[in-house]
Each structure stands twice: as structure tokens, then as C-alpha cells.
Coordinates of C-alpha atoms and ligand atoms in Angstrom, one line a residue:
M1 CA 0.3 0.0 0.2
T2 CA 1.2 3.3 -1.0
G3 CA 0.0 6.8 -1.3
I4 CA -2.4 9.3 0.3
I5 CA -5.6 8.0 -0.9
E6 CA -4.8 3.8 -0.2
N7 CA -4.0 4.7 3.3
S8 CA -6.5 6.4 3.6
S9 CA -10.3 5.1 5.1
Y10 CA -12.5 5.3 2.5
W11 CA -9.6 3.5 0.1
S12 CA -11.7 0.7 0.8
R13 CA -14.8 2.5 -0.3
V14 CA -13.0 3.2 -4.0
A15 CA -11.1 -0.4 -4.2
V16 CA -13.7 -2.6 -4.8
L17 CA -15.8 -1.7 -7.7
P18 CA -13.7 -2.2 -11.4
T19 CA -12.6 -6.3 -11.6
N20 CA -9.7 -5.3 -14.1
T21 CA -7.9 -8.1 -15.3
S22 CA -4.8 -6.4 -16.9
S23 CA -1.0 -6.6 -15.0
Q24 CA -0.6 -2.6 -16.0
S25 CA -1.5 -0.2 -12.8
I26 CA -0.9 3.3 -12.6
T27 CA 0.5 5.3 -10.0
I28 CA -1.1 8.7 -9.9
T29 CA 0.5 12.2 -7.6
S30 CA -1.2 14.6 -6.3
P31 CA -0.9 18.2 -8.7
Y32 CA 0.4 19.5 -4.6
G33 CA 3.1 16.6 -5.2
Q34 CA 2.1 13.7 -3.5
E35 CA 1.8 10.0 -4.2
L36 CA -2.0 9.6 -4.0
Y37 CA -2.8 5.1 -5.2
S38 CA -2.1 2.6 -7.9
L39 CA -4.6 1.9 -9.4
K40 CA -5.0 -1.1 -11.9
L41 CA -5.6 -0.7 -15.6
S42 CA -8.6 -2.4 -17.4
T43 CA -8.3 -4.3 -20.8
K44 CA -10.4 -4.6 -23.6
S45 CA -11.6 -7.7 -22.1
D46 CA -12.7 -5.2 -18.9
V47 CA -14.9 -3.4 -21.6
A48 CA -16.4 -6.3 -22.8
T49 CA -17.6 -7.5 -19.0
A50 CA -17.8 -4.0 -18.1
V51 CA -20.7 -3.4 -20.7
E52 CA -22.2 -7.0 -20.7
T53 CA -22.9 -6.6 -16.4
A54 CA -24.3 -3.1 -17.5
R55 CA -26.5 -5.1 -20.3
S56 CA -27.7 -8.0 -18.5
A57 CA -28.2 -5.5 -15.2
Q58 CA -30.0 -3.0 -17.1
I59 CA -33.2 -5.7 -18.8
T60 CA -34.7 -5.7 -15.1
W61 CA -33.7 -2.0 -14.3
A62 CA -36.1 -1.2 -17.6
T63 CA -39.0 -2.4 -16.2
S64 CA -39.3 -0.8 -13.0
S65 CA -40.7 2.0 -12.3
L66 CA -40.3 5.2 -13.0
K67 CA -41.4 6.6 -9.3
A68 CA -38.8 3.4 -7.7
R69 CA -35.4 4.5 -10.4
A70 CA -35.9 8.3 -8.8
Q71 CA -36.2 6.9 -5.3
V72 CA -32.2 5.7 -6.1
L73 CA -31.1 9.3 -6.8
L74 CA -33.2 11.5 -4.4
R75 CA -31.3 8.7 -2.2
F76 CA -28.1 9.7 -3.9
H77 CA -28.2 12.7 -3.4
D78 CA -28.5 12.8 0.7
L79 CA -25.5 10.4 0.4
V80 CA -23.0 13.1 -1.1
L81 CA -24.3 15.5 1.4
A82 CA -23.5 13.4 4.0
S83 CA -20.4 11.9 2.3
K84 CA -19.1 15.6 1.2
G85 CA -16.1 16.3 3.6
E86 CA -15.0 12.7 2.3
L87 CA -15.1 14.3 -1.2
L88 CA -14.2 17.4 -1.6
D89 CA -10.9 16.3 -0.4
L90 CA -11.0 12.8 -2.9
I91 CA -11.8 16.2 -6.1
Q92 CA -9.0 18.3 -4.1
W93 CA -6.4 15.2 -4.1
E94 CA -6.8 14.4 -7.6
T95 CA -7.1 17.5 -9.4
G96 CA -5.7 20.0 -7.4
K97 CA -8.6 22.7 -7.4
P98 CA -9.1 25.4 -4.7
R99 CA -12.0 23.4 -2.6
R100 CA -14.4 26.4 -3.6
D101 CA -14.6 25.1 -6.9
A102 CA -14.7 21.4 -5.9
N103 CA -17.3 22.7 -3.6
E104 CA -19.3 23.2 -7.3
E105 CA -19.1 19.8 -8.1
L106 CA -21.0 18.6 -5.3
L107 CA -23.7 21.2 -5.4
D108 CA -23.9 20.3 -9.5
V109 CA -24.4 16.0 -9.4
T110 CA -26.6 17.1 -6.3
L111 CA -29.2 19.4 -7.9
N112 CA -29.0 17.4 -11.3
A113 CA -30.2 14.4 -8.8
R114 CA -33.0 16.4 -7.9
Y115 CA -34.0 17.7 -11.3
Y116 CA -34.3 14.8 -13.3
A117 CA -35.8 13.0 -9.9
R118 CA -38.4 15.2 -10.2
H119 CA -38.8 15.4 -13.8
L120 CA -40.1 12.2 -14.6
G121 CA -42.4 13.4 -17.1
A122 CA -40.6 13.6 -20.3
L123 CA -39.9 10.0 -20.2
K124 CA -43.8 9.2 -19.7
N125 CA -45.9 7.7 -22.7
R126 CA -47.2 10.7 -24.5
K127 CA -51.4 11.0 -26.6
H128 CA -51.9 12.2 -29.9
S129 CA -54.4 12.8 -32.2
G130 CA -53.5 11.0 -35.8
A131 CA -54.3 12.7 -38.8
F132 CA -57.8 12.6 -38.7
P133 CA -59.6 13.2 -35.3
L134 CA -60.7 9.7 -33.3
L135 CA -59.9 7.9 -36.7
I136 CA -56.5 7.7 -35.4
S137 CA -55.0 7.7 -32.2
A138 CA -51.2 7.4 -31.3
I139 CA -49.1 7.3 -28.2
E140 CA -45.5 8.1 -27.8
R141 CA -43.2 6.1 -25.5
H142 CA -39.7 6.1 -24.7
I143 CA -37.5 3.1 -24.8
P144 CA -33.8 2.8 -23.2
L145 CA -31.3 2.4 -25.7
G146 CA -29.4 -0.1 -23.6
V147 CA -26.0 0.8 -22.6
V148 CA -24.5 4.3 -22.4
G149 CA -20.8 5.3 -22.3
I150 CA -19.6 7.8 -21.4
I151 CA -16.1 9.2 -21.9
A152 CA -15.4 12.8 -19.2
P153 CA -12.1 14.3 -18.9
W154 CA -10.2 15.1 -15.8
N155 CA -11.0 18.8 -15.0
Y156 CA -14.4 18.5 -12.7
P157 CA -13.8 14.7 -12.1
L158 CA -17.4 14.2 -9.9
T159 CA -19.7 15.9 -12.2
L160 CA -18.4 14.7 -15.4
A161 CA -18.6 11.0 -14.0
V162 CA -22.3 11.4 -13.1
S163 CA -23.9 14.6 -14.1
D164 CA -25.0 12.9 -17.3
A165 CA -24.9 8.9 -15.7
L166 CA -28.4 10.4 -14.2
P167 CA -30.4 11.2 -17.0
A168 CA -29.9 7.9 -18.7
L169 CA -30.0 5.8 -16.1
L170 CA -33.3 7.4 -14.5
A171 CA -34.3 6.3 -18.2
G172 CA -33.8 2.6 -17.7
N173 CA -29.9 2.7 -19.3
G174 CA -26.6 0.8 -18.0
V175 CA -24.1 2.7 -17.8
V176 CA -20.0 2.3 -18.2
L177 CA -18.1 5.3 -17.7
K178 CA -14.6 5.9 -19.1
P179 CA -13.2 8.9 -16.3
D180 CA -9.6 10.5 -17.2
P181 CA -6.6 8.3 -15.9
L182 CA -5.4 11.1 -13.1
T183 CA -9.4 10.9 -11.6
S184 CA -10.4 7.7 -11.3
V185 CA -11.2 7.5 -7.8
T186 CA -13.6 10.7 -7.3
A187 CA -15.2 9.0 -9.6
L188 CA -15.2 5.1 -8.3
Y189 CA -16.1 6.8 -4.9
V190 CA -19.3 8.4 -6.1
I191 CA -20.3 5.7 -7.7
D192 CA -19.9 3.5 -5.0
L193 CA -22.7 6.3 -3.5
L194 CA -25.1 5.5 -6.0
Y195 CA -24.8 1.3 -5.0
Q196 CA -25.7 2.4 -1.8
A197 CA -28.7 4.7 -3.1
G198 CA -29.7 1.1 -4.3
L199 CA -28.6 0.5 -8.1
P200 CA -28.8 -2.6 -9.1
E201 CA -25.6 -4.5 -9.1
G202 CA -23.5 -4.0 -12.3
L203 CA -25.4 -1.4 -13.5
F204 CA -23.1 1.1 -13.3
G205 CA -19.5 0.1 -15.1
V206 CA -16.2 1.4 -14.9
V207 CA -13.2 1.1 -16.6
I208 CA -10.2 2.8 -16.0
G209 CA -7.1 3.7 -18.3
D210 CA -6.0 5.4 -21.8
G211 CA -8.3 7.1 -23.8
A212 CA -7.0 5.9 -27.3
K213 CA -6.9 2.1 -25.9
L214 CA -10.1 1.8 -24.2
G215 CA -12.2 4.7 -26.3
T216 CA -12.2 2.2 -29.5
P217 CA -13.8 -0.9 -27.4
L218 CA -16.2 0.5 -25.5
I219 CA -17.8 2.7 -28.2
N220 CA -17.6 -0.6 -30.1
Q221 CA -19.8 -2.1 -27.3
V222 CA -22.2 1.0 -25.9
D223 CA -25.9 2.2 -27.4
F224 CA -25.1 5.7 -27.2
L225 CA -21.5 8.0 -26.2
M226 CA -21.4 11.4 -23.7
F227 CA -18.1 12.0 -24.4
T228 CA -16.6 15.3 -23.0
G229 CA -13.4 16.4 -23.8
S230 CA -11.3 18.0 -25.8
T231 CA -12.1 19.3 -30.0
K232 CA -9.5 17.3 -31.6
V233 CA -10.8 14.0 -30.1
G234 CA -14.2 14.9 -30.1
R235 CA -14.2 14.6 -33.9
I236 CA -12.1 11.1 -33.4
V237 CA -15.1 9.7 -31.5
A238 CA -17.8 11.3 -33.5
A239 CA -16.1 9.2 -36.8
Q240 CA -16.5 5.9 -34.8
C241 CA -20.7 6.8 -33.2
G242 CA -21.3 8.0 -36.7
E243 CA -19.6 4.6 -38.1
R244 CA -21.9 2.2 -36.0
L245 CA -25.1 5.1 -36.2
I246 CA -24.8 5.2 -32.8
G247 CA -26.5 8.5 -31.3
S248 CA -23.6 10.8 -29.3
V249 CA -23.4 14.2 -27.7
L250 CA -20.4 15.6 -27.5
E251 CA -18.7 18.7 -24.7
L252 CA -15.9 20.2 -25.9
G253 CA -13.4 23.0 -26.2
G254 CA -14.6 26.7 -25.8
K255 CA -12.7 30.3 -26.5
N256 CA -14.9 31.6 -24.6
A257 CA -15.6 35.6 -24.4
M258 CA -17.2 38.4 -22.6
I259 CA -18.2 41.4 -23.3
I260 CA -18.4 44.5 -20.6
R261 CA -20.3 47.9 -21.3
A262 CA -19.2 50.8 -21.0
D263 CA -21.9 51.2 -18.4
A264 CA -21.0 48.7 -16.3
D265 CA -19.9 48.6 -12.8
I266 CA -16.3 48.2 -13.0
E267 CA -15.9 47.1 -9.8
K268 CA -19.0 44.6 -10.1
A269 CA -17.2 43.7 -13.2
A270 CA -14.2 43.4 -12.8
E271 CA -15.1 40.6 -9.4
I272 CA -17.1 38.4 -12.4
A273 CA -14.4 38.6 -14.7
T274 CA -12.2 37.2 -11.9
R275 CA -13.8 34.3 -11.4
A276 CA -15.1 33.6 -14.3
C277 CA -11.3 33.7 -15.7
F278 CA -10.1 31.8 -12.9
G279 CA -12.3 30.2 -11.8
N280 CA -10.9 26.1 -11.5
T281 CA -7.4 27.9 -12.2
G282 CA -9.2 28.5 -15.5
Q283 CA -9.4 24.3 -16.6
L284 CA -13.4 24.6 -17.4
C285 CA -15.3 24.8 -20.9
I286 CA -17.0 27.7 -20.0
S287 CA -14.5 29.8 -18.6
I288 CA -13.6 33.1 -19.8
E289 CA -10.5 33.2 -21.8
R290 CA -11.2 36.8 -24.1
L291 CA -13.0 39.9 -22.9
Y292 CA -13.3 42.6 -24.5
A293 CA -13.9 46.1 -22.4
H294 CA -15.3 49.1 -24.1
S295 CA -12.3 51.9 -24.8
S296 CA -13.9 54.1 -22.8
I297 CA -14.1 52.1 -19.8
E298 CA -11.3 49.5 -20.6
Q299 CA -7.9 51.2 -18.5
E300 CA -9.7 51.7 -15.1
F301 CA -11.5 47.7 -16.3
L302 CA -8.2 46.4 -16.3
D303 CA -6.6 47.9 -13.2
A304 CA -9.6 46.8 -11.5
F305 CA -9.4 43.2 -12.6
V306 CA -5.2 43.3 -12.3
R307 CA -6.0 43.9 -8.6
R308 CA -8.6 41.7 -8.1
T309 CA -6.1 38.7 -9.8
R310 CA -2.7 40.1 -7.7
A311 CA -5.0 39.8 -4.6
M312 CA -6.0 35.7 -5.4
T313 CA -4.6 33.5 -2.8
Y314 CA -2.3 29.7 -3.6
Q315 CA -3.8 26.6 -2.4
R316 CA -1.3 24.4 -1.6
S317 CA -2.8 21.4 -0.7
I318 CA -6.2 20.3 0.6
G319 CA -8.8 22.1 2.4
W320 CA -11.6 25.5 2.0
G321 CA -9.3 29.5 1.6
G322 CA -7.0 29.9 -1.4
S323 CA -8.8 30.7 -4.8
Y324 CA -6.6 29.0 -7.6
G325 CA -4.7 26.0 -7.4
P326 CA -1.8 23.8 -9.0
L327 CA -2.7 23.0 -12.2
I328 CA -3.3 18.7 -13.3
S329 CA -0.3 17.8 -13.5
P330 CA 3.5 19.3 -14.8
V331 CA 2.8 18.5 -18.2
H332 CA -0.2 20.5 -18.9
A333 CA 1.6 23.2 -17.0
T334 CA 4.1 23.5 -19.7
R335 CA 1.5 23.4 -22.2
V336 CA -0.1 26.4 -20.4
M337 CA 3.2 28.5 -20.2
A338 CA 4.6 27.5 -24.0
F339 CA 0.8 29.4 -25.5
I340 CA 2.9 32.7 -22.1
S341 CA 5.7 32.6 -24.0
D342 CA 4.8 32.7 -27.2
A343 CA 3.0 35.6 -26.6
R344 CA 5.5 37.6 -24.5
D345 CA 8.0 36.5 -27.3
K346 CA 5.3 38.0 -30.7
G347 CA 5.1 41.6 -28.5
A348 CA 2.5 40.9 -25.8
T349 CA 2.6 42.2 -22.6
I350 CA 2.1 40.6 -19.3
Q351 CA -0.4 42.6 -17.2
T352 CA 0.5 40.2 -14.1
G353 CA 1.2 36.5 -13.6
G354 CA 2.5 34.8 -16.4
Q355 CA 5.3 32.4 -14.5
L356 CA 5.1 29.5 -12.6
I357 CA 5.1 28.4 -9.4
G358 CA 6.9 25.2 -8.7
N359 CA 6.6 22.6 -11.0
A360 CA 3.0 22.9 -11.8
T361 CA 1.3 26.3 -10.5
I362 CA 1.1 29.0 -13.1
A363 CA -0.4 32.5 -11.1
P364 CA -3.1 34.0 -12.7
T365 CA -2.2 35.8 -16.1
I366 CA -3.5 38.8 -17.7
L367 CA -1.8 39.5 -21.4
T368 CA -2.6 42.8 -23.1
G369 CA -1.2 43.7 -26.9
V370 CA -2.5 39.9 -28.0
A371 CA -2.3 39.6 -32.6
E372 CA -4.0 37.6 -34.6
N373 CA 0.1 35.3 -35.2
M374 CA 0.0 34.7 -31.4
N375 CA -1.4 31.3 -30.9
V376 CA -3.4 32.6 -27.5
C377 CA -5.5 34.5 -29.4
R378 CA -7.6 31.8 -30.9
E379 CA -6.6 28.4 -29.2
E380 CA -7.9 27.5 -25.9
T381 CA -5.4 27.0 -23.4
F382 CA -7.4 25.6 -21.2
G383 CA -5.2 27.2 -18.2
P384 CA -5.5 30.6 -16.0
V385 CA -4.9 32.3 -18.8
V386 CA -6.9 35.4 -20.6
S387 CA -6.6 38.8 -22.5
I388 CA -8.2 42.2 -23.2
S389 CA -8.6 43.9 -26.1
G390 CA -10.9 47.0 -25.9
F391 CA -14.0 47.7 -28.6
A392 CA -15.6 50.9 -30.0
N393 CA -19.1 49.7 -29.6
D394 CA -21.8 46.9 -29.0
A395 CA -21.4 45.7 -32.9
Q396 CA -17.9 45.7 -32.9
A397 CA -17.7 43.5 -29.5
I398 CA -20.3 40.7 -30.7
Q399 CA -18.0 40.5 -34.2
F400 CA -15.1 40.3 -32.2
A401 CA -16.9 38.0 -30.1
N402 CA -17.9 35.7 -32.6
D403 CA -14.7 35.6 -34.6
S404 CA -14.1 32.3 -32.7
E405 CA -13.6 28.6 -34.2
Y406 CA -16.1 27.6 -30.9
G407 CA -19.4 28.9 -29.6
L408 CA -19.3 26.9 -25.9
N409 CA -19.9 30.0 -23.4
A410 CA -20.2 34.0 -23.5
S411 CA -21.2 36.5 -21.0
V412 CA -22.3 40.4 -20.9
I413 CA -21.3 42.4 -18.5
S414 CA -24.2 46.2 -18.6
R415 CA -26.4 47.4 -15.9
D416 CA -29.0 47.8 -19.6
K417 CA -30.7 44.0 -18.9
K418 CA -32.2 45.1 -22.4
R419 CA -29.5 46.2 -24.8
A420 CA -27.4 43.1 -22.9
M421 CA -30.2 40.6 -24.0
A422 CA -30.0 41.9 -27.5
I423 CA -26.6 41.5 -27.7
A424 CA -26.6 37.7 -26.6
K425 CA -29.1 37.1 -29.1
Q426 CA -26.6 37.8 -31.9
L427 CA -24.0 36.2 -30.1
R428 CA -22.9 32.5 -31.3
A429 CA -22.7 30.6 -28.1
G430 CA -24.7 27.8 -26.3
T431 CA -24.9 29.7 -23.3
V432 CA -25.1 33.3 -22.4
N433 CA -24.6 34.5 -19.3
I434 CA -25.7 38.5 -18.7
N435 CA -24.0 40.0 -15.2
E436 CA -22.1 36.3 -14.6
G437 CA -19.7 34.2 -16.4
Y438 CA -20.9 30.8 -16.8
A439 CA -22.9 29.6 -13.4
T440 CA -25.9 31.2 -14.2
A441 CA -26.8 29.6 -17.2
W442 CA -25.0 25.8 -16.2
S443 CA -26.6 25.7 -13.0
T444 CA -30.4 26.5 -15.0
L445 CA -31.2 22.5 -16.0
G446 CA -33.9 23.1 -17.3
S447 CA -32.1 24.0 -19.8
P448 CA -29.6 23.3 -22.3
M449 CA -26.2 23.2 -22.0
G450 CA -23.9 22.6 -25.2
G451 CA -21.7 24.1 -27.9
F452 CA -22.3 25.2 -30.6
D453 CA -19.5 24.8 -33.8
A454 CA -16.7 23.5 -33.1
S455 CA -17.6 23.2 -29.4
G456 CA -19.5 20.4 -29.5
L457 CA -22.9 18.0 -30.9
G458 CA -26.1 17.5 -29.1
R459 CA -26.7 19.5 -25.9
R460 CA -27.1 18.1 -22.1
H461 CA -29.7 19.7 -19.3
G462 CA -33.2 20.3 -20.0
L463 CA -35.6 17.8 -20.8
A464 CA -33.9 16.9 -23.9
G465 CA -31.0 15.4 -21.6
I466 CA -33.1 13.0 -20.2
V467 CA -35.2 11.9 -23.5
Q468 CA -32.3 11.8 -26.0
Y469 CA -31.3 8.5 -23.7
T470 CA -33.8 6.9 -25.3
E471 CA -35.6 5.6 -28.2
S472 CA -39.1 7.2 -29.4
Q473 CA -41.8 4.8 -30.5
T474 CA -44.6 5.7 -31.7
I475 CA -47.8 2.8 -31.9
A476 CA -50.6 4.5 -34.0
T477 CA -54.0 2.6 -33.9
Q478 CA -56.3 3.2 -36.5
N479 CA -60.0 3.0 -35.4
A480 CA -62.4 3.5 -37.4
L481 CA -62.3 4.2 -41.4
G482 CA -59.0 3.8 -43.5
F483 CA -56.4 6.0 -45.7
G484 CA -58.1 3.4 -48.4
P485 CA -61.7 4.6 -50.0
P486 CA -64.6 3.1 -47.8
F487 CA -68.2 2.3 -49.1
G488 CA -67.2 1.7 -52.6
L489 CA -66.3 5.6 -52.9
S490 CA -64.0 6.1 -55.8
D491 CA -60.1 6.6 -55.0
E492 CA -60.9 10.9 -56.7
T493 CA -64.6 11.0 -54.7
W494 CA -62.3 9.5 -50.9
G495 CA -59.4 11.7 -52.2
N496 CA -61.8 15.0 -52.2
L497 CA -62.9 13.8 -49.1
L498 CA -60.1 14.1 -47.7
T499 CA -58.8 17.3 -49.2
T500 CA -61.6 19.2 -47.8
S501 CA -62.1 18.2 -44.6
L502 CA -58.1 19.6 -44.1
G503 CA -59.6 22.7 -45.1
L504 CA -62.2 22.5 -42.8
M505 CA -59.9 21.5 -39.8
K506 CA -57.8 24.2 -40.9
K507 CA -60.6 27.0 -40.9
I508 CA -62.0 25.5 -36.9
G509 CA -58.8 26.3 -35.5
W510 CA -57.7 22.6 -35.5
R511 CA -53.7 21.8 -34.4
Ligands
NAD1 P1 -9.2 14.7 -24.2 O1 -10.5 14.9 -25.3 O2 -8.4 14.8 -24.2 O3 -9.4 13.3 -22.6 C1 -10.9 13.8 -22.7 C2 -11.3 12.1 -22.0 O4 -11.5 12.1 -23.8 C3 -10.3 11.6 -21.5 O5 -10.6 10.2 -20.8 C4 -9.2 10.7 -22.2 O6 -9.1 9.7 -22.2 C5 -10.5 10.2 -23.3 N1 -10.0 10.2 -24.4 C6 -8.3 10.5 -24.9 N2 -7.8 10.4 -26.5 C7 -9.6 9.4 -27.1 C8 -9.5 9.0 -27.9 N3 -8.9 8.5 -28.8 N4 -11.1 7.9 -28.0 C9 -11.0 8.0 -26.9 N5 -11.1 8.6 -26.0 C10 -10.3 9.2 -25.7 O7 -9.2 16.2 -23.7 P2 -9.0 16.6 -21.9 O8 -7.8 17.5 -22.5 O9 -8.7 16.3 -20.8 O10 -10.2 18.2 -21.3 C11 -9.8 19.2 -22.0 C12 -10.6 19.0 -22.4 O11 -12.2 19.0 -22.5 C13 -11.0 21.1 -22.9 O12 -10.4 21.1 -24.4 C14 -12.5 21.0 -22.4 O13 -13.2 22.5 -23.4 C15 -12.9 20.1 -22.5 N6 -14.4 20.0 -21.4 C16 -15.2 20.4 -22.0 C17 -16.8 20.5 -21.5 C18 -18.0 21.1 -21.6 O14 -19.1 20.1 -21.2 N7 -18.4 21.4 -22.9 C19 -16.5 20.2 -20.2 C20 -15.3 20.0 -19.7 C21 -14.1 19.9 -20.8

């Protein structure tokens, strides 16, 4: 036994789930620098076992009542809250994120559990009237797909392990998750809570390891894929899903813009921007990487933003207090530093930050003078790096914000909510937050969340976020007459009768 997590009291709860047969294992080191645990890796045959096990558990699960399934989610909700301390510790050990950001994950998971458990109506049979009233009656059913595959990244290891799985399970499916290898234990721990809440054995499987090795066998055996990760890998998995004709949702990268209008409260805008740019130490798909401030307030805003950013505190280990931490790994920190060095070498000004602290931490960094020839201009850094530039009027701000291959999230800061709304409607982004950076739209679970363009395909959240885990089936009954001519009428007379009745139905307002 080695490592902090492996020696902890909760290891027994996380170590039981995977039945991996590989002789290989990975040893995970925390971004804080300590060794955490070693875990056996899954093989292709472990993927097959996990999918088969979930598939056989799913047969009975699909026959359980919606109410019974919802009860599991509601019990899970309570167990997550009761396990708050251990969950937050685990998330912090694995990711190095500040505890307030880990807590956002916990809030997200519990909100999702409650929202979906209380929105079962979306899965209930719906009656429809046919082309001709009374003659035809129809029902729309929603049948579970079977086994849903989920591939998730490391940045929100709790949220992205289960928040998408909850509606999939509630819809009557089994799930097999492949978390990022760097954050498997948070996923295993929270899935164990689902089992404690009453999930049937084997319904939710986990495979551990490299995406390039396990991704294809997983996609080849599941009935739907929920993928969250980079646009580069999203394109690969989308092609594989297309080949198999299975549905997929792709939640990918972003280069999100915030527009700060001249009428904004400067201090408030700086406070919002600090959280929006550097929340989760910038490792957030919907965090802001491009700030556009109206030229008349650009300098004043920059001063306030730099002051607030410099006041952020470094969190060196688990616990409350700090507002930024180390990045997920030294490799990622090196990648992010390369963006900063490239920008600096090509003439950008580093207003604050820009240096590596230790081997994996980058102080929150604000750049000005960013130009087209710099990589940071258009590429997602996925780190604590933001650039600021000015704009002359709303039309130009919209043009700048939309000038990206991505379209995930955006923000507008203004005292004039009407004007902000008008701008929001012209932004090409799946979510737009007015007077906030990202949390307002993300936490509105009734409304869909996802990206335009290179930021993805499909959506999570909302009623569509549960219905997508089902096949819809229409069963229509012909009650009287038929589509062929009755009573010996000619095709012409019957055809005329049908078209006349259509005219009538429109006149009386029939829908
Ligand atoms: P990544 O695409 O490298 O990895 C994501 C997951 O895919 C991991 O589990 C990885 O093991 C797996 N994977 C890697 N190669 C694979 C392959 N060939 N086949 C199948 N699976 C494979 O992404 P990352 O760098 O770990 O995460 C950061 C990215 O995720 C950023 O671009 C970020 O914007 C994005 N992200 C998006 C959202 C969203 O909701 N839109 C949320 C979080 C993160």
C-alpha cells in the first residue's frame, strides 16, 4: 500500500468496483506533489465485461417503475451531501483545485439528481391525435437505449462522472464510464454512493485507462456515447459513433468571450471576470479566455481586474481558503506556459502572472496586446490565462466575440439588461450569461447546455437531456375507416373528401 488516498479510510469503498484484469497499473501523483494511489488498468476484455454486466443488469432495471428509479437518485442526493467532506478531499487531492470549485461540483451533482428525479414526465407515454381526429389515436413511448458509454475528462471529475449518467440511468439504461485516468478515484467513490442508494449491482460499470486504448472498444459496444473532452478527440469519437450509427453528444472545447459594456459597474465586472477567468484555475470549458472591454473603460477595468487577480491566493493543499491551485499536471502547466511565452515573445504584455510557481502552478495571468500571430489568440489554453482588448461599440464587440471557431459560452456585463439581452441574442454560443461568467447558465438545469460549431454537438441538461437517452416509439391505432376509400367510393371522391376535411380543420382552428 502506498499513497495518501490508498492509506485512507475511504479507499476500501473505492477499490471494490473495477474488476480489471490487466497486469499493468498506474500510480497517480497529486498536483500538490504527493503520491496518491496505484490502480490496476482495464483491458479491452474488461471493457467487454463491464458492458455485458451493465447490459444484463439493465434488463431488469428497465422494467422498474420510474418512481423507483427516481427514489434511487433522491437517496443518492442525500448520500452525496452526507459524504461532502470526503468527496471534497478526494477531488482536491486528484485535481489540486480550490475547495470552492470542488464544492461547485458537489452542488452540480445534487442539483442534477433532484432535477431529473422530479422531471419524470418527459419519459411518460404521451397521447397524440392522428391526421384525422377520432379515426386515429397514437401514443409516443420512450424506451431505454441499453448501455450508455460516458467518456469524461479530468477537470470536473465528480460532475462529469455522474451528472450525465443520472438522466441516462433514470431513463432505464445501464452506464459504463471511462473517466480520465488522472481522476478515477473520485469517479469510483461517487459511483459507490449510487450503489449505496440502491442501484442494482453491475448497472454502472467503470473502466480505467488510456482513452486511445479503451475508447474504441467502448464505443464499439455501447448504444450511445456521451463524450466530454477536447474538440480534437471529439472529432475522432464522433466518426466512430457515426460508423456504428449510434447517437452521441459531444461537449467540447471553447474560447469563451466576455463583453464589458461602458455602462458596467467596473468593480462588479472585475469581480465577475476574476471568477469567470480563473475559476477552477482556468481549467474549465466554459471559463472566459477573451475579455472585451469598451475603450472608454478599458484601462479602469484593467486596473481593477489586475488588482483583484493579484489578490487571489494560492492553495497549496486540500482545504478551504485559496482561490487558485496547481494545474492538473506539470505536463499541462508546461503546455499552458508555452502559450504565455509565445505571446510574450511576439510582443504581448503580461499585466500580471505569467510565471511558473513550482512545477505545476501558473499564477493567474492577464495579457494585453494579443495579436493574430499568437497561439493564445484563437486556441483554448485551458489554463489561467486571459487576454483583454478594447472595442468601440456593441456591433464591434459582437463581431470580436463571434470571431472564433468555437461557440460554447459567453458573457455580457452591463447595467442595461435590455441592451445586454439584445447583444446576447446575437452571440454564437450555446450559453450566454448576463452579469455573470458561467454559473448562471450552467446551473439553470431546465435549459439545455452545449456548444455551437467546434464546441460540440447535442446538449446536456433540460428535458432533452433525459429524452436523448431513449429511443422514441410511436404506436398508432386506426380506430375507424382507413386511408383507403370506404363504402365503395372512388379514389377521386375519397381523395376530395379528405382534402375538403383538411380545409375545414384549418378553418375551425384544429392543430
Ligand atoms: P481529452 O479529449 O484529451 O480527454 C477527454 C477524455 O477522452 C479522457 O477520458 C481521455 O482519456 C479520453 N480520450 C482521449 N483520447 C481518446 C480517444 N482517441 N478515444 C476515446 N477517448 C479518448 O480532453 P482533456 O484534455 O482531458 O480535457 C480538456 C478538454 O475538455 C478541453 O478542451 C475542455 O474544454 C473540454 N471540456 C469540455 C466540457 C464541456 O462541457 N463542453 C467540459 C469539460 C471539459
